[in-house]
Tab-separated table of C-alpha atoms and ligand atoms in Angstrom:
chain	number	residue	atom	x	y	z
S	1	MET	CA	212.066	54.481	29.156
S	2	PHE	CA	210.674	50.982	29.301
S	3	SER	CA	210.137	49.384	32.673
S	4	GLN	CA	210.883	45.719	32.966
S	5	SER	CA	207.215	44.763	32.841
S	6	ARG	CA	206.666	46.915	29.757
S	7	LEU	CA	209.459	45.083	28.022
S	8	TYR	CA	207.889	41.868	29.092
S	9	TYR	CA	204.540	42.815	27.565
S	10	LEU	CA	206.226	43.982	24.417
S	11	PHE	CA	207.888	40.629	24.155
S	12	ILE	CA	204.679	38.695	24.737
S	13	GLY	CA	202.920	41.086	22.380
S	14	LEU	CA	205.247	40.206	19.514
S	15	PHE	CA	204.864	36.577	20.341
S	16	LEU	CA	201.121	36.952	20.180
S	17	VAL	CA	200.989	38.667	16.816
S	18	ILE	CA	202.432	35.448	15.477
S	19	GLN	CA	200.266	33.150	17.558
S	20	THR	CA	196.864	34.807	17.152
S	21	SER	CA	197.126	35.395	13.436
S	22	SER	CA	196.002	31.816	13.014
S	23	SER	CA	193.158	31.280	15.440
S	24	TYR	CA	193.199	28.032	17.283
S	25	LYS	CA	191.121	25.055	16.277
S	26	PRO	CA	188.883	22.888	18.437
S	27	SER	CA	191.235	20.694	20.382
S	28	SER	CA	191.623	17.831	17.941
S	29	ILE	CA	189.848	16.173	15.059
S	30	LYS	CA	189.231	13.136	17.214
S	31	ASN	CA	187.011	15.246	19.401
S	32	LEU	CA	184.679	16.307	16.625
S	33	GLY	CA	181.464	14.458	17.130
S	34	ALA	CA	182.129	13.486	20.749
S	35	PHE	CA	178.983	13.499	22.866
S	36	CYS	CA	178.572	14.846	26.375
S	37	ALA	CA	177.922	12.373	29.214
S	38	ASN	CA	174.666	10.439	28.995
S	39	ASP	CA	172.354	11.599	31.781
S	40	THR	CA	168.721	10.629	31.493
S	41	SER	CA	167.814	11.108	35.160
S	42	HIS	CA	165.017	13.447	36.158
S	43	GLY	CA	164.648	15.705	39.189
S	44	TYR	CA	161.612	16.584	41.276
S	45	PRO	CA	159.160	19.450	40.748
S	46	ASN	CA	160.119	22.719	42.429
S	47	LEU	CA	157.129	23.371	44.682
S	48	ASN	CA	158.460	26.458	46.476
S	49	PRO	CA	156.039	29.354	46.170
S	50	ILE	CA	157.462	32.240	44.150
S	51	ASP	CA	158.515	35.141	46.343
S	52	GLN	CA	156.454	38.201	45.440
S	53	SER	CA	157.519	40.554	48.222
S	54	GLN	CA	158.415	44.163	47.476
S	55	PRO	CA	162.047	45.310	47.425
S	56	ARG	CA	163.212	46.731	50.786
S	57	LEU	CA	165.280	49.904	50.761
S	58	ILE	CA	168.713	49.368	52.326
S	59	ASN	CA	170.858	52.369	51.435
S	60	LYS	CA	171.090	55.332	49.125
S	61	VAL	CA	174.027	57.358	47.786
S	62	GLU	CA	174.547	59.842	44.976
S	63	ASN	CA	173.747	57.915	41.726
S	64	GLY	CA	172.685	54.686	43.384
S	65	THR	CA	170.085	52.991	45.551
S	66	LEU	CA	170.386	49.580	47.150
S	67	TYR	CA	167.454	47.277	47.892
S	68	GLN	CA	167.063	43.697	48.973
S	69	ILE	CA	164.480	41.439	47.455
S	70	GLY	CA	163.335	37.915	48.320
S	71	SER	CA	163.231	36.306	51.738
S	72	GLY	CA	165.051	33.947	54.077
S	73	ASP	CA	168.122	32.403	52.502
S	74	ASP	CA	167.032	33.437	49.020
S	75	GLN	CA	167.614	37.165	49.196
S	76	ILE	CA	169.133	39.073	46.319
S	77	TRP	CA	170.746	42.492	46.301
S	78	LEU	CA	168.880	44.754	43.899
S	79	ILE	CA	170.908	47.817	43.009
S	80	HIS	CA	169.983	50.816	40.877
S	81	VAL	CA	172.789	52.843	39.341
S	82	TYR	CA	172.427	56.129	37.450
S	83	GLY	CA	175.031	57.955	35.433
S	84	ASN	CA	176.453	59.939	32.570
S	85	THR	CA	179.479	57.676	32.351
S	86	GLY	CA	180.472	54.115	33.089
S	87	TYR	CA	182.535	55.525	35.932
S	88	ASP	CA	179.384	56.949	37.599
S	89	PHE	CA	177.718	53.502	37.423
S	90	GLY	CA	180.752	51.742	38.834
S	91	TYR	CA	181.356	54.289	41.575
S	92	ALA	CA	177.779	54.056	42.900
S	93	TYR	CA	177.934	50.247	42.712
S	94	GLY	CA	181.287	50.065	44.476
S	95	THR	CA	180.095	52.429	47.199
S	96	LEU	CA	176.877	50.560	47.970
S	97	LEU	CA	178.260	47.020	47.644
S	98	ARG	CA	181.762	47.545	49.014
S	99	ASP	CA	181.505	44.879	51.730
S	100	GLN	CA	179.910	42.326	49.423
S	101	ILE	CA	182.567	42.900	46.741
S	102	HIS	CA	185.304	42.335	49.331
S	103	LYS	CA	183.723	39.059	50.308
S	104	VAL	CA	183.178	37.755	46.762
S	105	LEU	CA	186.165	38.770	44.656
S	106	PRO	CA	189.174	37.542	46.649
S	107	ARG	CA	187.509	34.213	47.388
S	108	ALA	CA	186.353	33.699	43.809
S	109	TRP	CA	189.808	34.634	42.545
S	110	THR	CA	191.555	32.115	44.810
S	111	HIS	CA	189.077	29.436	43.828
S	112	PHE	CA	189.301	29.961	40.068
S	113	GLN	CA	193.084	30.093	40.216
S	114	GLN	CA	193.205	26.596	41.692
S	115	GLU	CA	190.332	25.298	39.588
S	116	ILE	CA	191.861	26.412	36.302
S	117	ILE	CA	195.260	24.936	37.113
S	118	ASP	CA	193.582	21.651	38.090
S	119	SER	CA	191.445	21.403	34.968
S	120	LEU	CA	193.824	22.893	32.433
S	121	LYS	CA	193.718	19.803	30.246
S	122	ASP	CA	189.921	19.980	29.834
S	123	LEU	CA	189.784	23.648	28.954
S	124	LYS	CA	191.063	23.222	25.393
S	125	LEU	CA	193.008	26.463	25.536
S	126	PRO	CA	195.622	27.287	22.930
S	127	LYS	CA	198.971	25.828	23.920
S	128	TRP	CA	200.728	29.194	24.126
S	129	PHE	CA	198.092	30.464	26.541
S	130	GLU	CA	198.290	27.340	28.641
S	131	ASN	CA	202.047	27.876	28.817
S	132	ILE	CA	201.622	31.401	30.145
S	133	ILE	CA	199.268	30.096	32.850
S	134	VAL	CA	201.652	27.341	33.857
S	135	ASN	CA	204.881	29.322	33.685
S	136	GLN	CA	203.801	32.828	34.653
S	137	GLY	CA	200.566	32.318	36.562
S	138	LEU	CA	196.897	32.859	35.840
S	139	ASP	CA	197.121	36.542	36.780
S	140	VAL	CA	199.731	37.221	34.097
S	141	ALA	CA	197.753	35.185	31.555
S	142	LEU	CA	194.522	37.064	32.232
S	143	ASP	CA	196.229	40.468	32.229
S	144	PHE	CA	197.646	39.522	28.909
S	145	GLN	CA	194.269	38.394	27.611
S	146	ASN	CA	192.879	41.707	28.791
S	147	GLU	CA	195.467	43.477	26.613
S	148	LEU	CA	194.239	41.421	23.666
S	149	VAL	CA	190.555	42.266	24.059
S	150	LYS	CA	190.898	45.904	25.115
S	151	LYS	CA	190.762	47.376	21.679
S	152	TYR	CA	187.453	45.615	20.935
S	153	THR	CA	185.835	46.621	24.219
S	154	ASP	CA	183.857	49.815	24.883
S	155	GLU	CA	185.979	52.037	27.115
S	156	GLU	CA	182.948	52.763	29.282
S	157	ILE	CA	183.161	49.136	30.446
S	158	TYR	CA	186.674	49.777	31.723
S	159	ASN	CA	185.568	53.074	33.222
S	160	GLU	CA	182.859	51.228	35.099
S	161	MET	CA	185.344	48.670	36.457
S	162	ARG	CA	187.619	51.548	37.453
S	163	GLY	CA	184.781	53.329	39.292
S	164	LEU	CA	183.838	50.095	41.027
S	165	ALA	CA	187.441	49.451	42.094
S	166	ASP	CA	187.998	53.043	43.273
S	167	ALA	CA	184.834	53.176	45.356
S	168	SER	CA	185.151	49.725	46.875
S	169	GLN	CA	188.925	50.027	47.248
S	170	ILE	CA	189.609	46.704	45.626
S	171	ASP	CA	192.487	46.061	43.225
S	172	TYR	CA	191.349	47.082	39.734
S	173	LYS	CA	193.344	44.216	38.244
S	174	ILE	CA	191.396	41.634	40.225
S	175	VAL	CA	188.227	43.122	38.767
S	176	THR	CA	189.468	42.979	35.177
S	177	ARG	CA	190.868	39.456	35.593
S	178	LEU	CA	187.585	38.069	36.864
S	179	HIS	CA	185.901	39.463	33.781
S	180	MET	CA	188.260	37.487	31.530
S	181	LEU	CA	187.419	34.141	33.137
S	182	GLY	CA	184.210	33.536	31.182
S	183	GLU	CA	186.238	33.165	28.012
S	184	ILE	CA	188.394	30.341	29.279
S	185	THR	CA	186.036	28.369	31.544
S	186	ARG	CA	182.951	26.890	29.964
S	187	GLY	CA	179.583	26.926	31.638
S	188	ARG	CA	177.282	24.121	30.555
S	189	CYS	CA	173.909	25.723	30.528
S	190	SER	CA	170.457	25.517	28.983
S	191	LEU	CA	168.220	27.964	27.205
S	192	TYR	CA	164.933	28.278	25.448
S	193	GLY	CA	162.933	30.980	23.687
S	194	LEU	CA	159.192	30.253	23.445
S	195	TRP	CA	156.443	32.272	21.825
S	196	GLY	CA	152.958	32.017	20.330
S	197	ASN	CA	151.186	28.683	20.651
S	198	VAL	CA	153.732	27.004	22.886
S	199	THR	CA	153.029	29.277	25.873
S	200	LEU	CA	149.810	29.877	27.773
S	201	GLY	CA	148.260	33.061	26.386
S	202	GLY	CA	150.888	33.402	23.667
S	203	LYS	CA	153.511	35.046	25.859
S	204	THR	CA	157.156	35.349	24.834
S	205	LEU	CA	159.253	33.553	27.426
S	206	GLN	CA	162.957	32.916	27.706
S	207	LEU	CA	165.006	30.639	29.923
S	208	ARG	CA	168.556	31.191	31.025
S	209	ALA	CA	169.819	28.339	33.215
S	210	LEU	CA	173.446	28.856	34.258
S	211	ASP	CA	175.343	25.698	35.158
S	212	TRP	CA	178.728	27.044	36.147
S	213	ASP	CA	180.993	26.840	39.159
S	214	VAL	CA	179.010	26.608	42.420
S	215	ASP	CA	182.167	26.346	44.546
S	216	ALA	CA	183.502	29.847	43.953
S	217	GLY	CA	181.113	31.408	46.479
S	218	LEU	CA	179.627	33.737	43.851
S	219	GLN	CA	176.105	32.837	44.972
S	220	ASP	CA	176.753	34.188	48.480
S	221	TYR	CA	176.180	37.695	47.116
S	222	PRO	CA	173.864	37.578	44.111
S	223	VAL	CA	173.146	40.984	42.620
S	224	VAL	CA	170.614	42.241	40.101
S	225	THR	CA	171.778	45.586	38.743
S	226	ILE	CA	169.361	48.015	37.130
S	227	TYR	CA	171.300	50.438	34.943
S	228	HIS	CA	169.724	53.834	34.303
S	229	PRO	CA	171.764	55.762	31.723
S	230	ARG	CA	171.274	59.521	31.934
S	231	THR	CA	172.525	59.928	28.381
S	232	SER	CA	171.639	57.969	25.253
S	233	LYS	CA	175.377	57.473	24.676
S	234	LEU	CA	175.099	54.802	27.364
S	235	GLY	CA	172.085	53.153	25.761
S	236	HIS	CA	168.858	52.451	27.605
S	237	ALA	CA	167.865	50.920	30.944
S	238	PHE	CA	168.585	47.231	31.441
S	239	ALA	CA	168.826	44.594	34.174
S	240	ASN	CA	171.917	42.450	34.690
S	241	VAL	CA	171.897	39.331	36.887
S	242	ALA	CA	175.283	38.488	38.458
S	243	TRP	CA	177.254	38.702	41.734
S	244	ALA	CA	178.883	41.487	43.713
S	245	GLY	CA	181.702	42.944	41.618
S	246	TYR	CA	180.753	41.341	38.295
S	247	ILE	CA	179.569	43.705	35.557
S	248	GLY	CA	179.635	41.350	32.552
S	249	THR	CA	176.343	39.957	31.296
S	250	LEU	CA	175.502	36.290	31.414
S	251	THR	CA	171.850	36.815	32.246
S	252	GLY	CA	169.551	39.796	31.830
S	253	MET	CA	166.690	41.699	30.202
S	254	SER	CA	166.440	45.176	28.736
S	255	SER	CA	163.799	47.877	28.958
S	256	LEU	CA	163.223	47.261	25.225
S	257	ARG	CA	162.135	43.756	26.205
S	258	LEU	CA	165.089	41.881	24.776
S	259	GLY	CA	166.429	38.928	26.762
S	260	ILE	CA	169.757	37.139	26.502
S	261	SER	CA	171.007	33.668	27.341
S	262	GLU	CA	174.150	31.694	26.587
S	263	ILE	CA	175.669	28.205	26.691
S	264	GLY	CA	179.389	27.450	26.643
S	265	VAL	CA	180.124	24.673	24.155
S	266	SER	CA	182.422	21.791	25.077
S	267	PHE	CA	181.008	19.323	22.543
S	268	PRO	CA	180.834	21.096	19.185
S	269	ASP	CA	180.649	19.439	15.787
S	270	ASN	CA	182.480	20.490	12.648
S	271	THR	CA	179.817	23.074	11.743
S	272	PHE	CA	181.407	25.433	14.278
S	273	GLY	CA	184.234	27.678	13.095
S	274	ASP	CA	187.490	28.615	14.783
S	275	GLU	CA	187.978	30.167	18.194
S	276	SER	CA	190.158	33.150	19.048
S	277	MET	CA	191.269	34.883	22.212
S	278	SER	CA	191.226	38.278	20.631
S	279	GLY	CA	187.861	39.885	20.143
S	280	LEU	CA	185.052	41.228	22.294
S	281	PRO	CA	184.549	38.877	25.276
S	282	PHE	CA	181.102	37.315	25.013
S	283	ILE	CA	179.976	38.688	28.389
S	284	PHE	CA	180.300	42.147	26.844
S	285	VAL	CA	178.642	41.067	23.588
S	286	GLU	CA	175.637	40.043	25.664
S	287	ARG	CA	175.785	43.200	27.676
S	288	TYR	CA	175.986	45.333	24.529
S	289	ILE	CA	172.792	43.720	23.253
S	290	LEU	CA	170.881	44.538	26.435
S	291	GLN	CA	172.302	48.033	26.689
S	292	TYR	CA	172.234	49.188	23.081
S	293	SER	CA	170.144	46.935	20.784
S	294	GLU	CA	166.613	48.155	20.181
S	295	THR	CA	165.278	45.164	18.269
S	296	LEU	CA	166.087	41.540	17.612
S	297	ASP	CA	167.471	42.580	14.205
S	298	ASP	CA	169.865	45.051	15.847
S	299	ALA	CA	171.088	42.300	18.138
S	300	LEU	CA	171.597	39.820	15.303
S	301	SER	CA	173.505	42.278	13.133
S	302	PHE	CA	175.701	43.204	16.069
S	303	ILE	CA	176.501	39.520	16.603
S	304	SER	CA	177.225	38.990	12.953
S	305	ASP	CA	179.579	42.006	12.711
S	306	VAL	CA	181.385	41.944	16.038
S	307	ARG	CA	184.777	40.278	16.406
S	308	ARG	CA	183.646	37.103	18.173
S	309	THR	CA	185.814	34.795	20.261
S	310	CYS	CA	184.815	31.311	21.441
S	311	HIS	CA	182.281	28.555	20.741
S	312	LEU	CA	178.891	29.383	22.205
S	313	ILE	CA	175.195	29.005	21.774
S	314	LEU	CA	173.342	32.278	22.339
S	315	GLY	CA	169.639	32.935	22.744
S	316	VAL	CA	168.027	36.303	22.042
S	317	ALA	CA	164.290	36.834	22.471
S	318	ASP	CA	162.242	39.946	21.709
S	319	GLY	CA	158.978	40.533	23.573
S	320	LYS	CA	158.000	43.325	21.179
S	321	LEU	CA	158.152	41.096	18.115
S	322	GLY	CA	157.119	37.973	20.004
S	323	THR	CA	159.887	35.705	18.748
S	324	ALA	CA	163.334	34.333	19.578
S	325	ARG	CA	166.488	33.146	17.810
S	326	MET	CA	169.259	30.786	18.711
S	327	ILE	CA	172.771	31.549	17.496
S	328	GLN	CA	175.597	29.113	16.808
S	329	TYR	CA	178.576	31.296	17.602
S	330	SER	CA	182.307	31.108	17.012
S	331	HIS	CA	185.149	33.374	15.957
S	332	SER	CA	184.999	32.611	12.248
S	333	LYS	CA	181.380	31.547	11.678
S	334	VAL	CA	177.937	32.430	12.936
S	335	ASN	CA	174.561	30.830	12.184
S	336	PHE	CA	171.125	32.119	13.156
S	337	PHE	CA	168.273	29.712	13.824
S	338	ASP	CA	164.545	30.057	14.316
S	339	ASP	CA	162.052	27.235	14.907
S	340	GLN	CA	162.151	26.249	11.192
S	341	ASN	CA	165.871	25.630	10.832
S	342	LEU	CA	167.028	24.888	14.384
S	343	GLN	CA	170.246	22.852	14.691
S	344	PRO	CA	171.608	20.361	15.506
S	345	LEU	CA	168.800	18.440	13.824
S	346	ALA	CA	168.633	14.952	15.315
S	347	ASP	CA	166.079	12.592	16.783
S	348	TRP	CA	167.332	13.750	20.192
S	349	HIS	CA	166.857	17.434	19.272
S	350	PRO	CA	163.692	17.738	17.152
S	351	ARG	CA	162.283	21.079	16.032
S	352	ILE	CA	159.294	22.502	17.915
S	353	PRO	CA	156.962	25.099	16.358
S	354	ASN	CA	157.431	28.524	18.052
S	355	ALA	CA	160.425	27.395	20.062
S	356	VAL	CA	164.200	27.425	20.020
S	357	TYR	CA	166.007	25.491	22.745
S	358	SER	CA	169.257	23.861	23.724
S	359	GLY	CA	169.956	21.599	26.693
S	360	MET	CA	173.428	21.855	28.223
S	361	ASP	CA	175.609	21.687	25.125
S	362	TRP	CA	175.561	21.152	21.360
S	363	LEU	CA	176.196	17.401	21.004
S	364	CYS	CA	174.394	16.423	24.176
S	365	PRO	CA	171.636	13.962	23.273
S	366	SER	CA	170.329	13.028	26.719
S	367	ARG	CA	170.147	16.590	28.009
S	368	GLN	CA	168.778	18.005	24.768
S	369	TYR	CA	166.073	15.360	24.652
S	370	LYS	CA	165.001	15.914	28.261
S	371	LEU	CA	164.452	19.594	27.575
S	372	TYR	CA	162.630	18.741	24.353
S	373	ARG	CA	160.237	16.429	26.225
S	374	ALA	CA	159.583	18.956	28.971
S	375	ILE	CA	158.564	21.555	26.384
S	376	ILE	CA	156.605	19.301	24.056
S	377	ASP	CA	154.696	17.549	26.873
S	378	GLN	CA	153.496	20.896	28.202
S	379	TYR	CA	153.012	22.571	24.821
S	380	GLY	CA	150.472	25.389	25.024
S	381	GLN	CA	150.541	25.464	28.830
S	382	ILE	CA	153.951	26.943	29.564
S	383	THR	CA	154.109	29.930	31.916
S	384	PRO	CA	157.079	31.174	33.981
S	385	GLU	CA	155.551	29.431	37.010
S	386	LEU	CA	155.214	26.106	35.202
S	387	SER	CA	158.716	26.410	33.826
S	388	ILE	CA	160.052	26.871	37.369
S	389	LYS	CA	157.907	24.091	38.780
S	390	ASN	CA	158.144	21.518	36.052
S	391	ILE	CA	160.909	22.254	33.531
S	392	THR	CA	164.241	23.395	35.018
S	393	SER	CA	163.864	21.305	38.178
S	394	ILE	CA	162.810	18.214	36.225
S	395	VAL	CA	165.542	18.401	33.593
S	396	LYS	CA	167.997	19.599	36.265
S	397	THR	CA	169.530	22.652	34.709
S	398	GLY	CA	170.654	25.933	36.255
S	399	ASP	CA	172.705	24.983	39.293
S	400	LEU	CA	174.331	28.414	39.833
S	401	HIS	CA	171.408	30.569	38.821
S	402	VAL	CA	168.260	30.510	36.732
S	403	GLY	CA	166.515	33.423	35.068
S	404	VAL	CA	163.081	33.062	33.510
S	405	TYR	CA	162.058	36.110	31.492
S	406	ASP	CA	158.478	37.040	30.756
S	407	LEU	CA	159.224	39.395	27.875
S	408	THR	CA	155.542	40.091	27.276
S	409	ASP	CA	154.828	41.457	30.763
S	410	ASN	CA	158.400	42.600	31.507
S	411	ILE	CA	158.914	40.420	34.547
S	412	MET	CA	161.974	38.424	35.556
S	413	TYR	CA	162.155	35.436	37.906
S	414	VAL	CA	165.536	34.610	39.465
S	415	ALA	CA	166.891	31.872	41.733
S	416	ASN	CA	170.437	31.308	42.998
S	417	ALA	CA	172.421	28.358	44.325
S	418	ARG	CA	172.576	27.847	48.085
S	419	GLY	CA	175.159	30.135	49.663
S	420	THR	CA	177.620	29.376	52.451
S	421	ASP	CA	175.760	28.562	55.693
S	422	GLU	CA	172.381	28.592	53.980
S	423	GLN	CA	169.753	25.853	54.268
S	424	GLY	CA	167.871	23.834	51.682
S	425	PRO	CA	168.760	22.326	48.317
S	426	LYS	CA	172.019	23.290	46.662
S	427	GLU	CA	170.960	23.926	43.086
S	428	ALA	CA	169.295	27.176	42.065
S	429	TYR	CA	166.644	25.247	40.073
S	430	ASN	CA	165.433	23.595	43.306
S	431	ARG	CA	165.267	26.810	45.346
S	432	GLN	CA	162.796	29.638	45.781
S	433	PHE	CA	162.496	32.032	42.850
S	434	VAL	CA	162.077	35.765	43.343
S	435	LYS	CA	159.774	37.734	41.070
S	436	ILE	CA	161.088	41.108	39.899
S	437	ASP	CA	158.669	43.458	38.176
S	438	LEU	CA	160.863	45.355	35.750
S	439	ASN	CA	158.063	47.771	34.836
S	440	ILE	CA	158.554	49.194	38.313
S	441	GLU	CA	162.346	48.837	38.474
S	442	PHE	CA	163.116	50.451	35.111
S	443	ALA	CA	160.886	53.404	36.091
S	444	ARG	CA	162.462	54.008	39.513
S	445	GLN	CA	163.905	57.494	39.786
S	446	GLN	CA	166.778	58.368	42.080
Q	501	LIG	C1	171.751	6.526	28.293
Q	501	LIG	O1	171.311	5.977	29.538
Q	501	LIG	C2	170.030	5.365	29.465
Q	501	LIG	C3	169.620	4.960	30.880
Q	501	LIG	O2	170.657	4.363	31.564
Q	501	LIG	C4	170.077	4.186	28.497
Q	501	LIG	O3	168.800	3.601	28.391
Q	501	LIG	C5	170.510	4.711	27.121
Q	501	LIG	O4	170.643	3.626	26.214
Q	501	LIG	C6	171.822	5.456	27.222
Q	501	LIG	N1	172.104	6.076	25.931
Q	501	LIG	C7	173.317	6.072	25.376
Q	501	LIG	C8	173.441	6.752	24.062
Q	501	LIG	O5	174.276	5.537	25.909
Q	502	LIG	C1	176.877	61.230	39.859
Q	502	LIG	O1	176.581	61.338	38.491
Q	502	LIG	C2	176.862	62.603	37.934
Q	502	LIG	C3	176.437	62.568	36.485
Q	502	LIG	O2	175.141	62.093	36.313
Q	502	LIG	C4	178.326	62.940	38.070
Q	502	LIG	O3	178.580	64.228	37.579
Q	502	LIG	C5	178.728	62.832	39.535
Q	502	LIG	O4	180.130	63.024	39.650
Q	502	LIG	C6	178.357	61.494	40.089
Q	502	LIG	N1	178.663	61.432	41.512
Q	502	LIG	C7	179.430	60.487	42.059
Q	502	LIG	C8	179.635	60.548	43.539
Q	502	LIG	O5	179.927	59.582	41.402
Q	503	LIG	C1	148.547	27.833	16.609
Q	503	LIG	O1	147.733	26.685	16.653
Q	503	LIG	C2	146.617	26.763	15.823
Q	503	LIG	C3	145.741	25.546	16.103
Q	503	LIG	O2	146.497	24.390	16.277
Q	503	LIG	C4	147.037	26.824	14.375
Q	503	LIG	O3	145.936	26.911	13.529
Q	503	LIG	C5	147.911	28.056	14.208
Q	503	LIG	O4	148.425	28.062	12.908
Q	503	LIG	C6	149.037	28.042	15.195
Q	503	LIG	N1	149.678	29.320	15.115
Q	503	LIG	C7	150.980	29.430	14.989
Q	503	LIG	C8	151.530	30.814	14.970
Q	503	LIG	O5	151.734	28.458	14.920
Q	504	LIG	C1	155.119	17.982	34.466
Q	504	LIG	O1	155.536	17.611	33.167
Q	504	LIG	C2	155.217	16.289	32.799
Q	504	LIG	C3	155.752	16.019	31.418
Q	504	LIG	O2	157.072	16.428	31.270
Q	504	LIG	C4	153.714	16.094	32.840
Q	504	LIG	O3	153.419	14.746	32.548
Q	504	LIG	C5	153.173	16.477	34.204
Q	504	LIG	O4	151.774	16.442	34.181
Q	504	LIG	C6	153.624	17.879	34.564
Q	504	LIG	N1	153.225	18.211	35.918
Q	504	LIG	C7	152.606	19.342	36.251
Q	504	LIG	C8	152.317	19.520	37.726
Q	504	LIG	O5	152.286	20.181	35.433
């Protein structure tokens, strides 16, 4: 017997078969070629020393250990989870971070609900989806979106969310809904991949500067999760940088020395393809790469074969091969760039030998050019420390968090936006970075 809500989903389901069969197009032709806002202003060097203190043990349970790393207002939860299943990971996480999850998720949910309603016009969502949000509420819309992406998503991801919800005693639906938000809000971010002559000593470095919503309170409980699969079915060890209760990947590095970064695109040109709401959400595409890809080639073939969703720019760097690629990403088309064929090619986004980079968006001349100058002016000298001191802070990118990956030495540097009641500058790129030695963290046994 069908319950009322089942009937409702059936109805929406039929509706969707019709709607999603033709994926939606970038908002309107008029928008093709629009540029992002002109911002040529520069910031000040970040002169905070990098925090090099050792992680402090906080708590330990079956399948998980919780540490804190960093000092003062710039502390980060560092959690290790071990398991044979996604559920084991999630259960250990939810047990150790129960209080933090209860502080982050309800507040973030309330915030995003209001934010999305207020900015609906700018989000360029398909009309039918907008209608669900307006008429039924964001919760119904996201539950519905979850139904659309489920069949493309590894069930261990859902098992992990279930374990997290069970252990922390938070509503499972709130957890799944928050993981759908990345697809409909667009972070404006920056990335680079640098190797060979551009860096000091020929290191492979990657930048992930996340410019997203700093008013959702996510940064109050930043978490770096180190996953330790006990079976190869769950891939290999990797590090994910996020917030209490969030298991999608926006930022992270793997034990096979692959790094990932991403930019949401609001100003595409007509070289991008269509978008779709049904496919594997990009936060799980990125996570898959860290968890399962062994080489850059693995990662690129996964991206080319997976059912993609929205317009993005991705960065993947490989410390083993000493190179990086940038990917122009959409539902219907994908293009892979190295330093020889990087796009968009313009006087505000010139190619740089041994580098791929993108500042804030695709058609974003002022921000692209600032990042270009910061790299080219320091060509041959760039280290993680210099990047922190004199690139992200100067070009002003990474307000919510910044990750700088040293993929040669397996070290990650992370900073987060100022949390509630904390002191100092607001933006992550102006705050103290914490150094995390992943050689040690990936090797930690329970
Ligand atoms: C952007 O702003 C700078 C400084 O105000 C100005 O010199 C430049 O012409 C502007 N560029 C565009 C494309 O408007
Ligand atoms: C810990 O992980 C093991 C598998 O590695 C699993 O059998 C066990 O149930 C887990 N314990 C808890 C409390 O989740
Ligand atoms: C690095 O720079 C040197 C000297 O400028 C040049 O000869 C060499 O080809 C460059 N190597 C690469 C990989 O670009
Ligand atoms: C910072 O970068 C600028 C060029 O973007 C350069 O002129 C300056 O010397 C650099 N400062 C430091 C401390 O490296």
